[in-house]
Amino acid sequence: MQNFSALSLLRRAFGGHESWQPQWRTPEPKPEYDVVIIGAGGHGLGTAYYLAKEHGITNVAVIERGWLGGGNTGRNTTIIRSNYLFSESAALYDHSVKLWETLSQELNYNVMYSPRGVMMLAHTIHDIQVFKRHVHANRANGVDNEWLTPEQAKDFCPPLNISAKLRYPVLGASLQRRGGTARHDAVAWGFARAADAMGVDIIQNCPVTAIRRSATGEVEGVETERGTIRAKKIAVVAAGHTSVVMNMAGVRMPLESFPLQALVSEPVKPAFPCVVMSNTVHAYISQSDKGELVIGAGTDAYVSYSQRGGLHVAQHTLDAICELFPMFRRMRMLRNWGGIVDTTPDRSPIIAKTPVPGLYVNCGWGTGGFKATPGSANIFAHTIARDEPHRINAPFTIERFRDGVMIDEAAAAAVAH
Amino acid sequence: MLLIACPYCGERPEIEFAYGGEAHIARPADPSAMSDEEWAAFLYARTNPKGTHAERWRHTNGCGRFFNAVRDTVTDFFVATYKTGEPRPDLTPRSVV
Ligand SMILES: Cc1cc2nc3c(=O)[nH]c(=O)nc-3n(C[C@H](O)[C@H](O)[C@H](O)COP(=O)(O)OP(=O)(O)OC[C@H]3O[C@@H](n4cnc5c(N)ncnc54)[C@H](O)[C@@H]3O)c2cc1C
Ligand SMILES: [Zn+2]
C-alpha cells in the first residue's frame, strides 16, 4: 500500500502524479472465505477492516452488487453527532464519534472529519422540553450537549433568522460541539484501501442472489452472479436491501425501506459555519468544503426502492431552509438524489446475531447511520469474530421487538435522525 | 408526485392520501393463544419486497376512505387499486434482487 504523507505527495507531484497505484485490487472471488460480508458500504467495508485489524481474520470477502460506497454511504448528508437520548444509543454513537476523531490517522486516509458543531433548533414548547431533557441525559452519559438561547444560536450561526415573525420561530437550540461532518466517499475508500492491504477481497458488480443453508440450518455460502462462494459466517450489511437479502435466508425482518432525499446547491464561498438541523420544520443543512450547501430532505411516506423520491418532499425542506436562512433564497440547486433507508419500528439499528447460525446482520440505520460507521463496524466485527455481541451492541438485537425492550429513539426525537 | 386512483373518487395527486402500510395483515383471531414470537411477527415483521407490494392507502383529503393498492416498489407504478375487503388481485408477482 502506498503511504500518503506530505513528502510522498510532493515527490509524486514532481513526477506529474503518474506513479500512483490503484488503491485496492479487483480480485476474482475465491471459492471459499472465512467470512463473507454482503454490501460494500461504509459499514460493510469497516467491518472487514476491523475483522482483519483487531481480530486477525483476513480471509474475508466483501461482495457488492454495484460499486463500493455507491449506496447510502455515498448519498448521505454526512451529519455526525452522538447526542441521542437513551444510554444504549449514547454509548453506541459516542463510541463512533471517538473513532471518527482519529480515523484519518488510523487509515492514513483523509476522511475530512470536521467537528464544526451540530446545532438542533427548537421551535415549540415541546421541542424546548425535549431538547433540555436530551442535554441533561447526554451530560449524565458523558456526552457533550448544551442549551443555547436564540441569540446564542445566532452568534454560533450568523445566517440564522431568529425573528419572532417566522411561522415557526427559533425558541432556542441544543449544540453538540463535537458533532460535525466527514467526507462520505473518503470513509468508504479509506476503509476499502486499508482492508484490501490486509488481504480482504472486495468484489464489486456482483449481486448476491441466494444464501445457502445446510439441512441443519446453518449458513454454507452465497450464490452470486459470479458463482457460488462458500463461507461459514455471512454478515449482511445491505442497508435498504436488508429485507431482500435476509429473505434469501428465510428470515422476515422488522424493517421497511423508504427513499430519503438530499440535494446540493451551486458552490459558493464559505458562508455557513456549522451544521444546523430542525426536526420540526424538516431542514438539515451544512456547507461542504467545495462550497456547496448540502441539504437533507425527508422520506417518502411509502415503501420504495426507486432511489428517487417525490419533488414535493424536497420542496417542503427548501421552504423551511429559505425561511430560516433568507440569504439562501436565490441560490440554485444543482443536483438531487435519493437513497433507500431501512427503518425499524423504534428507529434504532439492529447489530446482532440472527436466528440462523452463522448469519449476522447490521441494519436498520434508517436516516442516520453514517455517523455510526466506524463504531458500528468495530462492534459488528467483534460480534462476528467472537460469535457474541460486544457490550455496546448487546441491546441492539432483533429479539428486542419480541421482548418489548425497544430503544425508542423514534419517540424520543420525534423523527428518525 | 404520484397519481393514485382512489376506487371511489378516481385519480388524485399523492398529497391527498396517507399511506397505511402493508395490506392483508389480519389481526389474530385468538390473541391470547399467541406466543411472543407470533405477536412480534404480527406487529413488526414486514415483507418489504422489492417488486409488487400490496398496501393500504387512505384518501385522507378526499373521501376519507381506506382502500388497497398493488404497487411495484422499484418503479412506483400502481398495478391496481381495489376496495378494502376485496381479495388481492391475482397478478403475476415480480420480485427483484
Ligand atoms: C439522503 C440521505 C441522507 C442521509 N443523511 C445522513 C446524515 O446526515 N447522517 C447520518 O448519520 N446518516 C445519514 N443517512 C443514513 C446513512 O447514509 C446510512 O445509514 C449509512 O450510510 C448506511 O451505511 P451502510 O454501509 O450500512 O449502507 P450502504 O452504503 O447503503 O451499503 C449497503 C450496500 O449493500 C449493497 N447491496 C444491497 N443488496 C446487495 C446484494 N444482493 N448483493 C450485494 N450487495 C448488495 C448495496 O449496493 C450497498 O452498496 C442518510 C441517508 C440518505 C439516503
Ligand atoms: Zn377517495
PDB file of N, CA and C in Angstrom, chain A residues 265-347:
ATOM      1  N   SER A 265     -26.464  22.627  -3.568  1.00  0.00           N
ATOM      2  CA  SER A 265     -26.578  23.875  -4.325  1.00  0.00           C
ATOM      3  C   SER A 265     -25.332  24.075  -5.179  1.00  0.00           C
ATOM      4  N   GLU A 266     -25.352  25.133  -5.969  1.00  0.00           N
ATOM      5  CA  GLU A 266     -24.129  25.592  -6.624  1.00  0.00           C
ATOM      6  C   GLU A 266     -23.116  25.941  -5.522  1.00  0.00           C
ATOM      7  N   PRO A 267     -21.810  25.804  -5.807  1.00  0.00           N
ATOM      8  CA  PRO A 267     -20.818  26.133  -4.775  1.00  0.00           C
ATOM      9  C   PRO A 267     -20.669  27.641  -4.587  1.00  0.00           C
ATOM     10  N   VAL A 268     -20.544  28.053  -3.330  1.00  0.00           N
ATOM     11  CA  VAL A 268     -20.299  29.466  -3.019  1.00  0.00           C
ATOM     12  C   VAL A 268     -19.171  29.554  -1.985  1.00  0.00           C
ATOM     13  N   LYS A 269     -18.708  30.772  -1.717  1.00  0.00           N
ATOM     14  CA  LYS A 269     -17.642  30.959  -0.725  1.00  0.00           C
ATOM     15  C   LYS A 269     -18.127  30.532   0.656  1.00  0.00           C
ATOM     16  N   PRO A 270     -17.193  30.264   1.582  1.00  0.00           N
ATOM     17  CA  PRO A 270     -17.616  29.832   2.922  1.00  0.00           C
ATOM     18  C   PRO A 270     -18.614  30.809   3.531  1.00  0.00           C
ATOM     19  N   ALA A 271     -19.810  30.335   3.834  1.00  0.00           N
ATOM     20  CA  ALA A 271     -20.870  31.205   4.328  1.00  0.00           C
ATOM     21  C   ALA A 271     -21.597  30.588   5.504  1.00  0.00           C
ATOM     22  N   PHE A 272     -21.353  29.288   5.746  1.00  0.00           N
ATOM     23  CA  PHE A 272     -22.176  28.582   6.717  1.00  0.00           C
ATOM     24  C   PHE A 272     -21.253  27.774   7.631  1.00  0.00           C
ATOM     25  N   PRO A 273     -21.108  28.192   8.901  1.00  0.00           N
ATOM     26  CA  PRO A 273     -20.017  27.683   9.729  1.00  0.00           C
ATOM     27  C   PRO A 273     -20.230  26.318  10.375  1.00  0.00           C
ATOM     28  N   CYS A 274     -21.458  25.826  10.426  1.00  0.00           N
ATOM     29  CA  CYS A 274     -21.713  24.641  11.252  1.00  0.00           C
ATOM     30  C   CYS A 274     -22.748  23.764  10.559  1.00  0.00           C
ATOM     31  N   VAL A 275     -23.295  22.801  11.289  1.00  0.00           N
ATOM     32  CA  VAL A 275     -24.416  22.010  10.795  1.00  0.00           C
ATOM     33  C   VAL A 275     -25.651  22.473  11.552  1.00  0.00           C
ATOM     34  N   VAL A 276     -26.749  22.718  10.848  1.00  0.00           N
ATOM     35  CA  VAL A 276     -27.997  23.056  11.533  1.00  0.00           C
ATOM     36  C   VAL A 276     -29.063  22.041  11.131  1.00  0.00           C
ATOM     37  N   MET A 277     -29.767  21.539  12.136  1.00  0.00           N
ATOM     38  CA  MET A 277     -30.855  20.606  11.888  1.00  0.00           C
ATOM     39  C   MET A 277     -32.113  21.142  12.540  1.00  0.00           C
ATOM     40  N   SER A 278     -33.236  20.955  11.865  1.00  0.00           N
ATOM     41  CA  SER A 278     -34.506  21.215  12.514  1.00  0.00           C
ATOM     42  C   SER A 278     -35.446  20.068  12.211  1.00  0.00           C
ATOM     43  N   ASN A 279     -35.713  19.265  13.221  1.00  0.00           N
ATOM     44  CA  ASN A 279     -36.611  18.131  13.023  1.00  0.00           C
ATOM     45  C   ASN A 279     -38.047  18.593  12.875  1.00  0.00           C
ATOM     46  N   THR A 280     -38.375  19.723  13.475  1.00  0.00           N
ATOM     47  CA  THR A 280     -39.763  20.181  13.466  1.00  0.00           C
ATOM     48  C   THR A 280     -40.175  20.695  12.090  1.00  0.00           C
ATOM     49  N   VAL A 281     -39.293  21.505  11.446  1.00  0.00           N
ATOM     50  CA  VAL A 281     -39.667  22.005  10.116  1.00  0.00           C
ATOM     51  C   VAL A 281     -38.944  21.236   9.009  1.00  0.00           C
ATOM     52  N   HIS A 282     -38.178  20.184   9.386  1.00  0.00           N
ATOM     53  CA  HIS A 282     -37.522  19.317   8.401  1.00  0.00           C
ATOM     54  C   HIS A 282     -36.488  20.029   7.555  1.00  0.00           C
ATOM     55  N   ALA A 283     -35.436  20.511   8.192  1.00  0.00           N
ATOM     56  CA  ALA A 283     -34.347  21.129   7.436  1.00  0.00           C
ATOM     57  C   ALA A 283     -33.020  20.660   8.013  1.00  0.00           C
ATOM     58  N   TYR A 284     -32.133  20.226   7.150  1.00  0.00           N
ATOM     59  CA  TYR A 284     -30.811  19.752   7.563  1.00  0.00           C
ATOM     60  C   TYR A 284     -29.817  20.377   6.610  1.00  0.00           C
ATOM     61  N   ILE A 285     -28.879  21.176   7.115  1.00  0.00           N
ATOM     62  CA  ILE A 285     -28.028  21.924   6.200  1.00  0.00           C
ATOM     63  C   ILE A 285     -26.617  22.113   6.743  1.00  0.00           C
ATOM     64  N   SER A 286     -25.645  22.008   5.833  1.00  0.00           N
ATOM     65  CA  SER A 286     -24.256  22.347   6.140  1.00  0.00           C
ATOM     66  C   SER A 286     -23.622  22.776   4.823  1.00  0.00           C
ATOM     67  N   GLN A 287     -22.376  23.226   4.881  1.00  0.00           N
ATOM     68  CA  GLN A 287     -21.694  23.598   3.641  1.00  0.00           C
ATOM     69  C   GLN A 287     -20.468  22.712   3.480  1.00  0.00           C
ATOM     70  N   SER A 288     -20.325  22.122   2.295  1.00  0.00           N
ATOM     71  CA  SER A 288     -19.179  21.241   2.067  1.00  0.00           C
ATOM     72  C   SER A 288     -17.927  22.081   1.849  1.00  0.00           C
ATOM     73  N   ASP A 289     -16.763  21.437   1.937  1.00  0.00           N
ATOM     74  CA  ASP A 289     -15.511  22.177   1.727  1.00  0.00           C
ATOM     75  C   ASP A 289     -15.393  22.678   0.292  1.00  0.00           C
ATOM     76  N   LYS A 290     -16.150  22.049  -0.624  1.00  0.00           N
ATOM     77  CA  LYS A 290     -16.184  22.533  -2.013  1.00  0.00           C
ATOM     78  C   LYS A 290     -17.035  23.782  -2.147  1.00  0.00           C
ATOM     79  N   GLY A 291     -17.886  24.055  -1.135  1.00  0.00           N
ATOM     80  CA  GLY A 291     -18.695  25.272  -1.144  1.00  0.00           C
ATOM     81  C   GLY A 291     -20.170  25.036  -1.370  1.00  0.00           C
ATOM     82  N   GLU A 292     -20.560  23.801  -1.708  1.00  0.00           N
ATOM     83  CA  GLU A 292     -21.984  23.534  -1.937  1.00  0.00           C
ATOM     84  C   GLU A 292     -22.729  23.507  -0.613  1.00  0.00           C
ATOM     85  N   LEU A 293     -23.967  23.997  -0.598  1.00  0.00           N
ATOM     86  CA  LEU A 293     -24.822  23.734   0.548  1.00  0.00           C
ATOM     87  C   LEU A 293     -25.309  22.304   0.408  1.00  0.00           C
ATOM     88  N   VAL A 294     -25.173  21.526   1.462  1.00  0.00           N
ATOM     89  CA  VAL A 294     -25.621  20.136   1.455  1.00  0.00           C
ATOM     90  C   VAL A 294     -26.898  20.082   2.273  1.00  0.00           C
ATOM     91  N   ILE A 295     -27.996  19.720   1.637  1.00  0.00           N
ATOM     92  CA  ILE A 295     -29.309  19.828   2.264  1.00  0.00           C
ATOM     93  C   ILE A 295     -29.997  18.468   2.292  1.00  0.00           C
ATOM     94  N   GLY A 296     -30.437  18.073   3.457  1.00  0.00           N
ATOM     95  CA  GLY A 296     -31.153  16.806   3.593  1.00  0.00           C
ATOM     96  C   GLY A 296     -32.646  17.056   3.635  1.00  0.00           C
ATOM     97  N   ALA A 297     -33.394  16.262   2.894  1.00  0.00           N
ATOM     98  CA  ALA A 297     -34.863  16.391   2.906  1.00  0.00           C
ATOM     99  C   ALA A 297     -35.452  15.175   3.618  1.00  0.00           C
ATOM    100  N   GLY A 298     -36.745  14.991   3.494  1.00  0.00           N
ATOM    101  CA  GLY A 298     -37.407  13.915   4.223  1.00  0.00           C
ATOM    102  C   GLY A 298     -37.545  12.636   3.406  1.00  0.00           C
ATOM    103  N   THR A 299     -38.228  11.653   3.994  1.00  0.00           N
ATOM    104  CA  THR A 299     -38.507  10.405   3.282  1.00  0.00           C
ATOM    105  C   THR A 299     -39.887  10.475   2.650  1.00  0.00           C
ATOM    106  N   ASP A 300     -40.091   9.664   1.621  1.00  0.00           N
ATOM    107  CA  ASP A 300     -41.437   9.473   1.102  1.00  0.00           C
ATOM    108  C   ASP A 300     -42.215   8.640   2.107  1.00  0.00           C
ATOM    109  N   ALA A 301     -43.540   8.694   1.993  1.00  0.00           N
ATOM    110  CA  ALA A 301     -44.379   8.052   3.003  1.00  0.00           C
ATOM    111  C   ALA A 301     -44.451   6.542   2.815  1.00  0.00           C
ATOM    112  N   TYR A 302     -44.111   6.053   1.617  1.00  0.00           N
ATOM    113  CA  TYR A 302     -44.387   4.654   1.292  1.00  0.00           C
ATOM    114  C   TYR A 302     -43.103   3.884   0.996  1.00  0.00           C
ATOM    115  N   VAL A 303     -43.192   2.554   1.202  1.00  0.00           N
ATOM    116  CA  VAL A 303     -42.083   1.645   0.911  1.00  0.00           C
ATOM    117  C   VAL A 303     -41.699   1.762  -0.560  1.00  0.00           C
ATOM    118  N   SER A 304     -40.406   1.948  -0.832  1.00  0.00           N
ATOM    119  CA  SER A 304     -39.991   2.029  -2.229  1.00  0.00           C
ATOM    120  C   SER A 304     -38.494   1.793  -2.357  1.00  0.00           C
ATOM    121  N   TYR A 305     -38.104   1.247  -3.502  1.00  0.00           N
ATOM    122  CA  TYR A 305     -36.689   1.023  -3.815  1.00  0.00           C
ATOM    123  C   TYR A 305     -36.282   1.899  -5.007  1.00  0.00           C
ATOM    124  N   SER A 306     -37.037   2.969  -5.264  1.00  0.00           N
ATOM    125  CA  SER A 306     -36.859   3.714  -6.510  1.00  0.00           C
ATOM    126  C   SER A 306     -35.629   4.622  -6.529  1.00  0.00           C
ATOM    127  N   GLN A 307     -35.019   4.881  -5.381  1.00  0.00           N
ATOM    128  CA  GLN A 307     -33.882   5.798  -5.279  1.00  0.00           C
ATOM    129  C   GLN A 307     -34.162   7.168  -5.909  1.00  0.00           C
ATOM    130  N   ARG A 308     -35.410   7.618  -5.821  1.00  0.00           N
ATOM    131  CA  ARG A 308     -35.739   8.970  -6.297  1.00  0.00           C
ATOM    132  C   ARG A 308     -36.441   9.760  -5.200  1.00  0.00           C
ATOM    133  N   GLY A 309     -37.718   9.596  -5.068  1.00  0.00           N
ATOM    134  CA  GLY A 309     -38.453  10.370  -4.078  1.00  0.00           C
ATOM    135  C   GLY A 309     -39.192  11.526  -4.719  1.00  0.00           C
ATOM    136  N   GLY A 310     -40.316  11.918  -4.104  1.00  0.00           N
ATOM    137  CA  GLY A 310     -41.186  12.948  -4.680  1.00  0.00           C
ATOM    138  C   GLY A 310     -40.606  14.348  -4.566  1.00  0.00           C
ATOM    139  N   LEU A 311     -40.885  15.157  -5.580  1.00  0.00           N
ATOM    140  CA  LEU A 311     -40.358  16.516  -5.590  1.00  0.00           C
ATOM    141  C   LEU A 311     -40.964  17.357  -4.456  1.00  0.00           C
ATOM    142  N   HIS A 312     -42.223  17.068  -4.108  1.00  0.00           N
ATOM    143  CA  HIS A 312     -42.849  17.864  -3.049  1.00  0.00           C
ATOM    144  C   HIS A 312     -42.136  17.690  -1.711  1.00  0.00           C
ATOM    145  N   VAL A 313     -41.450  16.544  -1.549  1.00  0.00           N
ATOM    146  CA  VAL A 313     -40.720  16.307  -0.297  1.00  0.00           C
ATOM    147  C   VAL A 313     -39.512  17.249  -0.209  1.00  0.00           C
ATOM    148  N   ALA A 314     -38.774  17.354  -1.320  1.00  0.00           N
ATOM    149  CA  ALA A 314     -37.617  18.256  -1.344  1.00  0.00           C
ATOM    150  C   ALA A 314     -38.069  19.716  -1.229  1.00  0.00           C
ATOM    151  N   GLN A 315     -39.181  20.020  -1.861  1.00  0.00           N
ATOM    152  CA  GLN A 315     -39.660  21.404  -1.852  1.00  0.00           C
ATOM    153  C   GLN A 315     -40.025  21.857  -0.429  1.00  0.00           C
ATOM    154  N   HIS A 316     -40.618  20.942   0.305  1.00  0.00           N
ATOM    155  CA  HIS A 316     -41.002  21.206   1.693  1.00  0.00           C
ATOM    156  C   HIS A 316     -39.770  21.628   2.511  1.00  0.00           C
ATOM    157  N   THR A 317     -38.650  20.928   2.290  1.00  0.00           N
ATOM    158  CA  THR A 317     -37.425  21.254   3.005  1.00  0.00           C
ATOM    159  C   THR A 317     -36.870  22.605   2.559  1.00  0.00           C
ATOM    160  N   LEU A 318     -36.919  22.861   1.259  1.00  0.00           N
ATOM    161  CA  LEU A 318     -36.384  24.139   0.766  1.00  0.00           C
ATOM    162  C   LEU A 318     -37.198  25.314   1.302  1.00  0.00           C
ATOM    163  N   ASP A 319     -38.507  25.127   1.449  1.00  0.00           N
ATOM    164  CA  ASP A 319     -39.331  26.178   2.062  1.00  0.00           C
ATOM    165  C   ASP A 319     -38.790  26.521   3.449  1.00  0.00           C
ATOM    166  N   ALA A 320     -38.492  25.474   4.219  1.00  0.00           N
ATOM    167  CA  ALA A 320     -38.001  25.685   5.582  1.00  0.00           C
ATOM    168  C   ALA A 320     -36.629  26.355   5.573  1.00  0.00           C
ATOM    169  N   ILE A 321     -35.746  25.912   4.670  1.00  0.00           N
ATOM    170  CA  ILE A 321     -34.393  26.495   4.584  1.00  0.00           C
ATOM    171  C   ILE A 321     -34.489  27.991   4.242  1.00  0.00           C
ATOM    172  N   CYS A 322     -35.362  28.321   3.294  1.00  0.00           N
ATOM    173  CA  CYS A 322     -35.486  29.728   2.874  1.00  0.00           C
ATOM    174  C   CYS A 322     -36.014  30.600   4.005  1.00  0.00           C
ATOM    175  N   GLU A 323     -36.874  30.047   4.811  1.00  0.00           N
ATOM    176  CA  GLU A 323     -37.427  30.810   5.937  1.00  0.00           C
ATOM    177  C   GLU A 323     -36.367  31.004   7.033  1.00  0.00           C
ATOM    178  N   LEU A 324     -35.601  29.946   7.308  1.00  0.00           N
ATOM    179  CA  LEU A 324     -34.614  30.031   8.386  1.00  0.00           C
ATOM    180  C   LEU A 324     -33.361  30.801   7.963  1.00  0.00           C
ATOM    181  N   PHE A 325     -33.010  30.711   6.672  1.00  0.00           N
ATOM    182  CA  PHE A 325     -31.786  31.352   6.173  1.00  0.00           C
ATOM    183  C   PHE A 325     -32.125  32.156   4.920  1.00  0.00           C
ATOM    184  N   PRO A 326     -32.729  33.338   5.112  1.00  0.00           N
ATOM    185  CA  PRO A 326     -33.242  34.090   3.950  1.00  0.00           C
ATOM    186  C   PRO A 326     -32.157  34.384   2.920  1.00  0.00           C
ATOM    187  N   MET A 327     -30.879  34.439   3.343  1.00  0.00           N
ATOM    188  CA  MET A 327     -29.839  34.788   2.372  1.00  0.00           C
ATOM    189  C   MET A 327     -29.652  33.703   1.302  1.00  0.00           C
ATOM    190  N   PHE A 328     -30.219  32.518   1.524  1.00  0.00           N
ATOM    191  CA  PHE A 328     -30.068  31.452   0.518  1.00  0.00           C
ATOM    192  C   PHE A 328     -31.228  31.414  -0.477  1.00  0.00           C
ATOM    193  N   ARG A 329     -32.160  32.367  -0.364  1.00  0.00           N
ATOM    194  CA  ARG A 329     -33.383  32.265  -1.164  1.00  0.00           C
ATOM    195  C   ARG A 329     -33.151  32.218  -2.655  1.00  0.00           C
ATOM    196  N   ARG A 330     -32.103  32.886  -3.123  1.00  0.00           N
ATOM    197  CA  ARG A 330     -31.918  32.945  -4.574  1.00  0.00           C
ATOM    198  C   ARG A 330     -30.860  31.967  -5.065  1.00  0.00           C
ATOM    199  N   MET A 331     -30.433  31.054  -4.202  1.00  0.00           N
ATOM    200  CA  MET A 331     -29.429  30.079  -4.652  1.00  0.00           C
ATOM    201  C   MET A 331     -30.057  29.019  -5.534  1.00  0.00           C
ATOM    202  N   ARG A 332     -29.239  28.540  -6.489  1.00  0.00           N
ATOM    203  CA  ARG A 332     -29.736  27.482  -7.370  1.00  0.00           C
ATOM    204  C   ARG A 332     -29.289  26.121  -6.858  1.00  0.00           C
ATOM    205  N   MET A 333     -30.157  25.148  -6.973  1.00  0.00           N
ATOM    206  CA  MET A 333     -29.811  23.784  -6.598  1.00  0.00           C
ATOM    207  C   MET A 333     -29.246  23.074  -7.823  1.00  0.00           C
ATOM    208  N   LEU A 334     -28.162  22.340  -7.598  1.00  0.00           N
ATOM    209  CA  LEU A 334     -27.505  21.686  -8.736  1.00  0.00           C
ATOM    210  C   LEU A 334     -27.978  20.253  -8.964  1.00  0.00           C
ATOM    211  N   ARG A 335     -28.031  19.468  -7.899  1.00  0.00           N
ATOM    212  CA  ARG A 335     -28.343  18.043  -8.058  1.00  0.00           C
ATOM    213  C   ARG A 335     -29.220  17.598  -6.908  1.00  0.00           C
ATOM    214  N   ASN A 336     -30.127  16.650  -7.167  1.00  0.00           N
ATOM    215  CA  ASN A 336     -30.788  15.969  -6.049  1.00  0.00           C
ATOM    216  C   ASN A 336     -30.850  14.478  -6.345  1.00  0.00           C
ATOM    217  N   TRP A 337     -30.965  13.696  -5.309  1.00  0.00           N
ATOM    218  CA  TRP A 337     -30.923  12.246  -5.468  1.00  0.00           C
ATOM    219  C   TRP A 337     -31.593  11.599  -4.265  1.00  0.00           C
ATOM    220  N   GLY A 338     -31.762  10.291  -4.332  1.00  0.00           N
ATOM    221  CA  GLY A 338     -32.336   9.581  -3.204  1.00  0.00           C
ATOM    222  C   GLY A 338     -31.514   8.356  -2.850  1.00  0.00           C
ATOM    223  N   GLY A 339     -31.656   7.909  -1.621  1.00  0.00           N
ATOM    224  CA  GLY A 339     -31.074   6.639  -1.179  1.00  0.00           C
ATOM    225  C   GLY A 339     -32.186   5.862  -0.496  1.00  0.00           C
ATOM    226  N   ILE A 340     -32.036   4.542  -0.405  1.00  0.00           N
ATOM    227  CA  ILE A 340     -33.080   3.724   0.222  1.00  0.00           C
ATOM    228  C   ILE A 340     -32.662   3.386   1.651  1.00  0.00           C
ATOM    229  N   VAL A 341     -33.434   3.907   2.608  1.00  0.00           N
ATOM    230  CA  VAL A 341     -33.078   3.699   4.008  1.00  0.00           C
ATOM    231  C   VAL A 341     -34.012   2.681   4.658  1.00  0.00           C
ATOM    232  N   ASP A 342     -33.433   1.810   5.468  1.00  0.00           N
ATOM    233  CA  ASP A 342     -34.177   0.733   6.124  1.00  0.00           C
ATOM    234  C   ASP A 342     -34.474   1.147   7.553  1.00  0.00           C
ATOM    235  N   THR A 343     -35.779   1.250   7.881  1.00  0.00           N
ATOM    236  CA  THR A 343     -36.134   1.733   9.218  1.00  0.00           C
ATOM    237  C   THR A 343     -36.773   0.634  10.063  1.00  0.00           C
ATOM    238  N   THR A 344     -36.425   0.649  11.340  1.00  0.00           N
ATOM    239  CA  THR A 344     -37.006  -0.284  12.311  1.00  0.00           C
ATOM    240  C   THR A 344     -38.167   0.404  13.013  1.00  0.00           C
ATOM    241  N   PRO A 345     -39.015  -0.372  13.710  1.00  0.00           N
ATOM    242  CA  PRO A 345     -40.142   0.257  14.411  1.00  0.00           C
ATOM    243  C   PRO A 345     -39.713   1.264  15.488  1.00  0.00           C
ATOM    244  N   ASP A 346     -38.554   1.062  16.137  1.00  0.00           N
ATOM    245  CA  ASP A 346     -38.142   2.018  17.177  1.00  0.00           C
ATOM    246  C   ASP A 346     -37.045   2.959  16.698  1.00  0.00           C
ATOM    247  N   ARG A 347     -36.733   2.914  15.405  1.00  0.00           N
ATOM    248  CA  ARG A 347     -35.740   3.799  14.783  1.00  0.00           C
ATOM    249  C   ARG A 347     -34.336   3.646  15.381  1.00  0.00           C
TER     250      ARG A 347
END
